[in-house]
Coordinates of C-alpha atoms in Angstrom, one line a residue:
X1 CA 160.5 93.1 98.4
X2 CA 157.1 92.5 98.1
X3 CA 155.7 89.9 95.8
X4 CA 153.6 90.2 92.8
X5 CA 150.6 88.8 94.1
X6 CA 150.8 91.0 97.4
X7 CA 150.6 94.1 94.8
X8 CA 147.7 92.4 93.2
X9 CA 144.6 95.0 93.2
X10 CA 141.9 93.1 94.1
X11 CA 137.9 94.9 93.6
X12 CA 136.2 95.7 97.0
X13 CA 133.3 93.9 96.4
X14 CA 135.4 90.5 96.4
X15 CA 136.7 91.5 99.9
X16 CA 135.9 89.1 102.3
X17 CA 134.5 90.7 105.3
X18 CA 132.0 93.0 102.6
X19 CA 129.3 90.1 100.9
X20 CA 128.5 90.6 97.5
X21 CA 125.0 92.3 97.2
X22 CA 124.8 93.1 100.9
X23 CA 126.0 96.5 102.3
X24 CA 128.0 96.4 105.5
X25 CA 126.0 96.8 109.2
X26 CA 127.0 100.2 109.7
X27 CA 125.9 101.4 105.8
X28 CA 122.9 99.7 106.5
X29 CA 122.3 101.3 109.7
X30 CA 123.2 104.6 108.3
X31 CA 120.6 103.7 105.3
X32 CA 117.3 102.8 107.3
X33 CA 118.1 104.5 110.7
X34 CA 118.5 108.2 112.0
X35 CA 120.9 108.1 115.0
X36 CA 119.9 110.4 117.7
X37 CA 123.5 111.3 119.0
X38 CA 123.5 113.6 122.9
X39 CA 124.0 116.6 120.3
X40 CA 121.8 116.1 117.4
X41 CA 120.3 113.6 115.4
X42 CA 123.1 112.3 112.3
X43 CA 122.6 110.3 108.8
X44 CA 119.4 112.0 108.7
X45 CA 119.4 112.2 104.8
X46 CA 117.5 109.9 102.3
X47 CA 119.8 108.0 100.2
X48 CA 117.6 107.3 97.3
X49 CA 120.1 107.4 94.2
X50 CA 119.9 103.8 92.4
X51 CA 124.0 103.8 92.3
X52 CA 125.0 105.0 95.5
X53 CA 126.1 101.4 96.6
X54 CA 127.5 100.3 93.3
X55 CA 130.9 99.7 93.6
X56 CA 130.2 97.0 96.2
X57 CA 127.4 95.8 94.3
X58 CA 124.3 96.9 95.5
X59 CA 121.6 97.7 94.2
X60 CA 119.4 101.0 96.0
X61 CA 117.4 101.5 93.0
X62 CA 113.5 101.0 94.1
X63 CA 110.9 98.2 92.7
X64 CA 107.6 98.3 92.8
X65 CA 107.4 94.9 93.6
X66 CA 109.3 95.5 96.9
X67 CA 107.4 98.4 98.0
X68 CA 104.3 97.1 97.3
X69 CA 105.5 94.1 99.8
X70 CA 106.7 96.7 102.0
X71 CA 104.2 99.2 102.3
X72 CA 101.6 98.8 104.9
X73 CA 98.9 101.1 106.6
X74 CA 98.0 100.1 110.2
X75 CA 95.5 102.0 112.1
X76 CA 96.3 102.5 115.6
X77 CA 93.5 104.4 117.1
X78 CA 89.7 106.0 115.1
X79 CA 88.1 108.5 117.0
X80 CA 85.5 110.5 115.4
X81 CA 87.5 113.4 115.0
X82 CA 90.9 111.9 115.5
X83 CA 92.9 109.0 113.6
X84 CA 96.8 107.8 114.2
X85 CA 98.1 105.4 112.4
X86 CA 101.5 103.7 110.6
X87 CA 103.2 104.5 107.5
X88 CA 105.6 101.8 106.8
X89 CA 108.2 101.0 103.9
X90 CA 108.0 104.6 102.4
X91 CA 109.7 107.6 101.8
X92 CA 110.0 110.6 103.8
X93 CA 108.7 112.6 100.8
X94 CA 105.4 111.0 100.4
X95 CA 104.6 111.5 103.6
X96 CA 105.3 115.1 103.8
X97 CA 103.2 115.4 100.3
X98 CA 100.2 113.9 102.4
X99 CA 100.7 116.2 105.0
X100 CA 100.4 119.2 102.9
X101 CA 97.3 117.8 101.0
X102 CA 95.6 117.2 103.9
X103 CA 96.5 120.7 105.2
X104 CA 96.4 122.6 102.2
X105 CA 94.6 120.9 99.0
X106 CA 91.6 119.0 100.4
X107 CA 88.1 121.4 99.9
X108 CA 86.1 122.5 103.0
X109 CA 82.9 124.9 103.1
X110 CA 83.4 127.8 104.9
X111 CA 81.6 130.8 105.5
X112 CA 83.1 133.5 103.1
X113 CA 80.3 136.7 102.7
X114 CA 79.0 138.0 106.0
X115 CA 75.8 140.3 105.5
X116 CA 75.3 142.7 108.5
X117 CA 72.1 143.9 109.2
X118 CA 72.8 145.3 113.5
X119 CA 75.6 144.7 115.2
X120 CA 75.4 147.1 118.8
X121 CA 77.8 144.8 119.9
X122 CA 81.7 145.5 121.3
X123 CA 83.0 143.4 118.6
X124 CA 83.8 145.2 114.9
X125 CA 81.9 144.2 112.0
X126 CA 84.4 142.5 110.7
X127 CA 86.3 140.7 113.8
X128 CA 83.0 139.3 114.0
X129 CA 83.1 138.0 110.2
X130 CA 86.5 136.6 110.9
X131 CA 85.7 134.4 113.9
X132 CA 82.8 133.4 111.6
X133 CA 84.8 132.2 108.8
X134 CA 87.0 130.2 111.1
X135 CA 83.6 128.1 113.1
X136 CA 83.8 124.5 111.1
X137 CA 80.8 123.8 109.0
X138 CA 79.5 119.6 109.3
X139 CA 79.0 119.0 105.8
X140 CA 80.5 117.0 103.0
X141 CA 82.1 119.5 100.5
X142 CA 82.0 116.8 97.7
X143 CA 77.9 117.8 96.8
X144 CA 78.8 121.4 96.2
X145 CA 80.7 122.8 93.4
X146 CA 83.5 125.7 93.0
X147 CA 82.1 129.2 93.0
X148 CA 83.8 131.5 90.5
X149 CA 83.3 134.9 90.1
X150 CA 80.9 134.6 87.5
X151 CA 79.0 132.3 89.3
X152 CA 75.7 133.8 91.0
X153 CA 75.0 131.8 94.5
X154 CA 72.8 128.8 93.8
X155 CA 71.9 125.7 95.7
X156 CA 75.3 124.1 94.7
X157 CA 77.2 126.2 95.2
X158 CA 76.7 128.2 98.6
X159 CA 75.4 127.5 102.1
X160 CA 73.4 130.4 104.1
X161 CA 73.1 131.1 107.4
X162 CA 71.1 132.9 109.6
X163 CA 72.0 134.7 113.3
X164 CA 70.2 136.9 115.5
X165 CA 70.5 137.5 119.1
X166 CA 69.6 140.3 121.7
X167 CA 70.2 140.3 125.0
X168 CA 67.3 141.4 126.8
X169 CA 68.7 142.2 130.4
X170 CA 68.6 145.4 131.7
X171 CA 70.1 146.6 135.1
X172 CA 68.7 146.3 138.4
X173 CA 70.1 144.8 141.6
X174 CA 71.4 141.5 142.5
X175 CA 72.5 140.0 146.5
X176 CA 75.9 139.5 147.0
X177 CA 77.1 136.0 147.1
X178 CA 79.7 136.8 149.6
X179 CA 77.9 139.6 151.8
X180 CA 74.2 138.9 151.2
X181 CA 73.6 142.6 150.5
X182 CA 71.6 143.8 147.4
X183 CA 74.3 145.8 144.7
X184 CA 74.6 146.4 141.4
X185 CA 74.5 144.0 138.7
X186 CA 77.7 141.9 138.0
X187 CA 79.3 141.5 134.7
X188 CA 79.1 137.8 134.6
X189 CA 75.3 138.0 135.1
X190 CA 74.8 141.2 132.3
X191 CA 76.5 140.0 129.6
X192 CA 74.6 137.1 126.6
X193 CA 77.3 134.9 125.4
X194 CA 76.5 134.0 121.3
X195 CA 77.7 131.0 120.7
X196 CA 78.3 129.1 117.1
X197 CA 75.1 127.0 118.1
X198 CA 72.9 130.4 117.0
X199 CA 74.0 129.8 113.6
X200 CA 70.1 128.8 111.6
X201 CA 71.0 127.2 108.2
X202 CA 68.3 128.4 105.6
X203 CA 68.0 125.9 103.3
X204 CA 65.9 128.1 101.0
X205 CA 68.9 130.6 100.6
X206 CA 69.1 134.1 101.3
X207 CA 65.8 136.5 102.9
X208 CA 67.8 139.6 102.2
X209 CA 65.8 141.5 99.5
X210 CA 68.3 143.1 97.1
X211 CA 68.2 146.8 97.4
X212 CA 68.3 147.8 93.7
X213 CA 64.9 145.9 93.2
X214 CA 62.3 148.3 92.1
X215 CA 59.3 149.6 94.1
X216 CA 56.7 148.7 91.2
X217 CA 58.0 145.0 91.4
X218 CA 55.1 142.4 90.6
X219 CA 53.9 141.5 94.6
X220 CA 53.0 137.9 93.4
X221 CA 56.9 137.5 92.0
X222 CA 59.3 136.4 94.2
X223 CA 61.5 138.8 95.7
X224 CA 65.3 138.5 94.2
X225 CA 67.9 138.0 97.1
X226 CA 71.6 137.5 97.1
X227 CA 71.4 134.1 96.0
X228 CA 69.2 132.3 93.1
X229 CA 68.1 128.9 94.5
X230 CA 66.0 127.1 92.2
X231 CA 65.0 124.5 95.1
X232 CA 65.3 124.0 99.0
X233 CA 68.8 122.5 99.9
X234 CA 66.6 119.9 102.4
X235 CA 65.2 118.7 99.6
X236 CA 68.3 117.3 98.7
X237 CA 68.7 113.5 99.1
X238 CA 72.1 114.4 100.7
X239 CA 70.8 116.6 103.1
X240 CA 67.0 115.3 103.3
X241 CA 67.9 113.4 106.7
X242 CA 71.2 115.8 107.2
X243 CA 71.0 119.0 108.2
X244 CA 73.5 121.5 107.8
X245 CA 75.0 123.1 111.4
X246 CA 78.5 124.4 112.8
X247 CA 80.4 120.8 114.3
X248 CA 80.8 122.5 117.3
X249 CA 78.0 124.6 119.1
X250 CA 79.7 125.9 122.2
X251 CA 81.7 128.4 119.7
X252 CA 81.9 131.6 121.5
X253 CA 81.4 134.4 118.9
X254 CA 80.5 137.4 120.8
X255 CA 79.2 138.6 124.5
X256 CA 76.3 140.9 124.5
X257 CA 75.9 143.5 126.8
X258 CA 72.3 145.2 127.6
X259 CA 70.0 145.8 124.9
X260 CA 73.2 145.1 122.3
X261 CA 71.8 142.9 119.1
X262 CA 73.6 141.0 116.5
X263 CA 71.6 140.3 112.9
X264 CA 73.3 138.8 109.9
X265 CA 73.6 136.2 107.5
X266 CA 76.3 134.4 106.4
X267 CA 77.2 132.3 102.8
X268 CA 79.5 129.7 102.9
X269 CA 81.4 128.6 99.4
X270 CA 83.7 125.8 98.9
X271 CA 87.5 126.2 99.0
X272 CA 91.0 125.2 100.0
X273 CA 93.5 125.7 102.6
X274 CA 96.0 127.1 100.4
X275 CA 93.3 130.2 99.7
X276 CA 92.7 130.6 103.6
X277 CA 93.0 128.5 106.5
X278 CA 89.4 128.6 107.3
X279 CA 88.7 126.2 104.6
X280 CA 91.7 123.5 105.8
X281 CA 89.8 120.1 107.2
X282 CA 92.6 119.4 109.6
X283 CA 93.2 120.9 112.9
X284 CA 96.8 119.4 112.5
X285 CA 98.3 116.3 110.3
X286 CA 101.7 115.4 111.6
X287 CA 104.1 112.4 111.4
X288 CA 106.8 111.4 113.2
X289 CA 109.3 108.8 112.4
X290 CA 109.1 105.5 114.4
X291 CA 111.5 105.7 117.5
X292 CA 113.4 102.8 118.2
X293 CA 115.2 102.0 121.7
X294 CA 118.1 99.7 121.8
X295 CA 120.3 97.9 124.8
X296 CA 123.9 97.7 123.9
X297 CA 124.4 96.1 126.8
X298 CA 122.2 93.7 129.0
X299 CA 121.1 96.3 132.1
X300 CA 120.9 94.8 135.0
X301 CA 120.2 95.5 139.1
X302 CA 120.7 98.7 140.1
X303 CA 121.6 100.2 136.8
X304 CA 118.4 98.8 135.2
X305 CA 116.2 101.0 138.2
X306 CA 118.1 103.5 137.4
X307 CA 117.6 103.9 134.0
X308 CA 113.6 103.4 134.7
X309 CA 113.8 106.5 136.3
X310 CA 115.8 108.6 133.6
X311 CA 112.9 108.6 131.3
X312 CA 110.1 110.5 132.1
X313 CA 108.0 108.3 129.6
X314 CA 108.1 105.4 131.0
X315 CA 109.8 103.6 127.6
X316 CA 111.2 100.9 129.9
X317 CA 110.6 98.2 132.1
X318 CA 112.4 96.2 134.9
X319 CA 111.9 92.2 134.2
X320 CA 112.9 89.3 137.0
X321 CA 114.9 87.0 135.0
X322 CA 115.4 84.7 138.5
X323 CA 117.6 84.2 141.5
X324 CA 117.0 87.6 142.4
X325 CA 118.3 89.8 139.4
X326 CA 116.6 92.1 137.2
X327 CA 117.2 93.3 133.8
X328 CA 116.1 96.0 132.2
X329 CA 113.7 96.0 129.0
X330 CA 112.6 98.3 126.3
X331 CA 109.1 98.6 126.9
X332 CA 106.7 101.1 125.3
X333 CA 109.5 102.7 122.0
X334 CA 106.4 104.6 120.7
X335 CA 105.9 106.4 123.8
X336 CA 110.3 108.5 122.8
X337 CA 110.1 112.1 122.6
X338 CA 113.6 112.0 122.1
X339 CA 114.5 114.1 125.3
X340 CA 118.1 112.2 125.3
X341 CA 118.0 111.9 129.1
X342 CA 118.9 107.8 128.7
X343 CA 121.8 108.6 126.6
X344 CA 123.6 111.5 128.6
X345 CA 127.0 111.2 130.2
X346 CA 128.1 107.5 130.2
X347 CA 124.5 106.0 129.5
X348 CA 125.4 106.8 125.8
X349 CA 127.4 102.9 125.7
X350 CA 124.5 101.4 127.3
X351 CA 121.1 102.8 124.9
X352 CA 121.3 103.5 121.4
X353 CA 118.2 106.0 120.1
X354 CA 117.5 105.8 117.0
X355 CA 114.7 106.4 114.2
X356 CA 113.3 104.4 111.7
X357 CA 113.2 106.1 108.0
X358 CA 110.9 104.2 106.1
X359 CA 108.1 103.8 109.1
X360 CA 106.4 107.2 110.3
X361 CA 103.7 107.3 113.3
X362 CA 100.9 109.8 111.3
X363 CA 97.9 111.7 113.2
X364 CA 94.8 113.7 111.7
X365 CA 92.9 115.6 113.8
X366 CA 89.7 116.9 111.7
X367 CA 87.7 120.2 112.1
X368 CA 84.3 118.6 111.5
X369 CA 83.9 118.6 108.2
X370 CA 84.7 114.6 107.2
X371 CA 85.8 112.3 109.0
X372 CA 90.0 111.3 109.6
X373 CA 89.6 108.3 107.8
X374 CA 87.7 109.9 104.9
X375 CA 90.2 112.7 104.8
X376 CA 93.6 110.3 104.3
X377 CA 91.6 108.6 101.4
X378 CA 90.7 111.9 100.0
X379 CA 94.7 112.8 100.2
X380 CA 96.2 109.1 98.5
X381 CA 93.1 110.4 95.5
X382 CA 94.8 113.7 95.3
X383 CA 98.4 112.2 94.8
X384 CA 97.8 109.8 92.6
X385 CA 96.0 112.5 90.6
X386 CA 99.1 114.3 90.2
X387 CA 100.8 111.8 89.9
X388 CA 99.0 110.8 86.8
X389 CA 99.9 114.2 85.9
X390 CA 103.1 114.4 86.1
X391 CA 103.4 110.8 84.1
X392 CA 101.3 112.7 81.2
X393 CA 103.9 115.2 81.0
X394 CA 107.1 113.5 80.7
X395 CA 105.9 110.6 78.7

């Protein structure tokens, strides 16, 4: 018979082998860590509910104070198009809110109206106005405003630009690289590639005359166009010293053949990626979460050199720890794709992959228009904007 204190209920949190306001190793791991199994990746869930760990008496709930001691941006690399940098001590959920800011809700100017005056090209009218809208325009969206429909094109508002080419060859013969014999022309040597670098920005707005203006118009007035510019955009302080182009010249837009033309012009207006892609700023924004690579077991000799080779990335390293042995290390953990190839088979007690949930490797590749680092502050405004928002609401 069993006594009374045996059959005593006594609380889990008073358990010996649990501490009181410190969840267990493998809660904890299960909490800040997404094991990457030889299947699939498990525990991959946020466990953000303030309760979750209550009957052993913890407290999940978030503080400001702690994240603001545990949030940190660390920039790895700064190119002029490129950034990658660390996310650490934050949610999963902010990070994906930047990414979709930076893809979708950040402004851009992009070319929306394409006048066409000749076009004898191959390429349609409007293929041509397509690959236009997508070339990326160098220029800060933040001097120009929104352009509603009511709006009529004005120096704030809309960029023009101007592009003519003609390709002026004709036929004739050419000598044979190969043979040396005179023959007919070859295509390569016909054919005027356009490229993005054609593009004229007129600063002045639009030289195409409206066609409802009447014949008895004053000559001394100025002719009305399609937009109503009350002064030169290079008058601008902003773009005195700053002219307006495409980012990247060597754009191909179209191949002339013989005596073809191309005449337009082209308005650019201010919009957002959500609208059309054409106006995102990013080429990509991405994260991933930070890889981490541990040794259950110390490697050594000819197992160590073995499991150098097994990863195609290089993620570790052999180190001589003396009288002839060698151990192996974890070397380069950012370099993980997660291809699984150290933990396969019996490897799997040896290496433990796993991810870090509150610490995310980020990259912003930018079209042209800002630069990376400009466009992750222009993001953190938009958040805490709705942010603000949201706190207006409820409260």
């Amino acid at each position: 018979m069993s006594s009374g204190k045996s059959s005593q209920k006594i609380p889990v949190w008073d358990l010996p082998d649990l501490p009181k306001g410190e969840l267990p190793p493998h809660l904890e791991l299960q909490r800040t860590r997404v094991s990457c199994t030889s299947d699939a990746p498990i525990h991959t869930e946020s466990i953000q509910y303030s309760g979750a760990y209550a009957s052993i008496g913890v407290d999940n709930s978030l503080r400001l104070s702690e994240f603001r001691k545990n949030f940190k941006v660390e920039v790895i690399s700064l190119s002029e198009d490129d950034m990658e940098f660390d996310l650490t001590g934050i949610d999963v959920t902010i990070a994906n809110a930047l990414r979709r800011i930076l893809i979708a809700e950040l402004p851009t100017m992009a070319i929306e109206k394409v006048f066409i005056a000749k076009n004898t090209s191959v390429v349609q009218d409007e293929v041509l106005s397509h690959t236009l809208g997508l070339v990326p325009l160098k220029v800060d969206p933040r001097h120009f405003n929104y352009m509603s429909e009511k709006d009529e094109p004005n120096e704030k508002n809309t960029i023009v630009f101007k592009l003519h080419a003609r390709n002026e060859k004709g036929g004739g013969t050419t000598q044979c690289p190969i043979t040396g014999k005179k023959e007919g022309p070859y295509i390569d040597e016909l054919y005027k590639k356009v490229r993005s670098k054609k593009l004229k920005w007129l600063p002045n707005g639009s030289e195409i005359k409206l066609s409802t203006e009447k014949s008895n118009q004053d000559s001394t007035s100025k002719p009305k166009t399609y937009t109503s510019f009350s002064c030169s955009q290079d008058s601008m302080p902003e773009f005195a010293n700053n002219p307006i182009a495409a980012k990247h010249g060597n754009i191909l837009l179209a191949k002339l053949g013989p005596k073809q033309e191309i005449e337009l012009e082209a308005h650019a207006v201010k919009g957002m990626g959500k609208t059309h892609a054409k106006w995102s700023p990013v080429g990509t924004a991405w994260y991933r979460m930070l890889p981490e690579i541990v040794l259950l077991e110390e490697i050594v000799d000819e197992k160590a050199e073995e499991l150098v080779k097994k990863c195609p990335k290089k993620v570790f390293d052999i180190e001589d720890i003396g009288k002839g042995c060698k151990r192996a290390t974890v070397a380069r953990p950012r370099s993980c794709t997660l291809c699984r190839e150290c933990i396969k088979g019996d490897w799997k007690k040896l290496v433990a992959v796993r991810r870090v949930k509150d610490h995310f490797i980020f990259k912003i590749e930018s079209t042209g228009a800002l630069p990376p680092e400009v466009l992750f502050t222009e993001a953190v405004k938009i958040l805490e904007d709705k942010c603000e928002r949201v706190i207006s609401e409820v409260s």
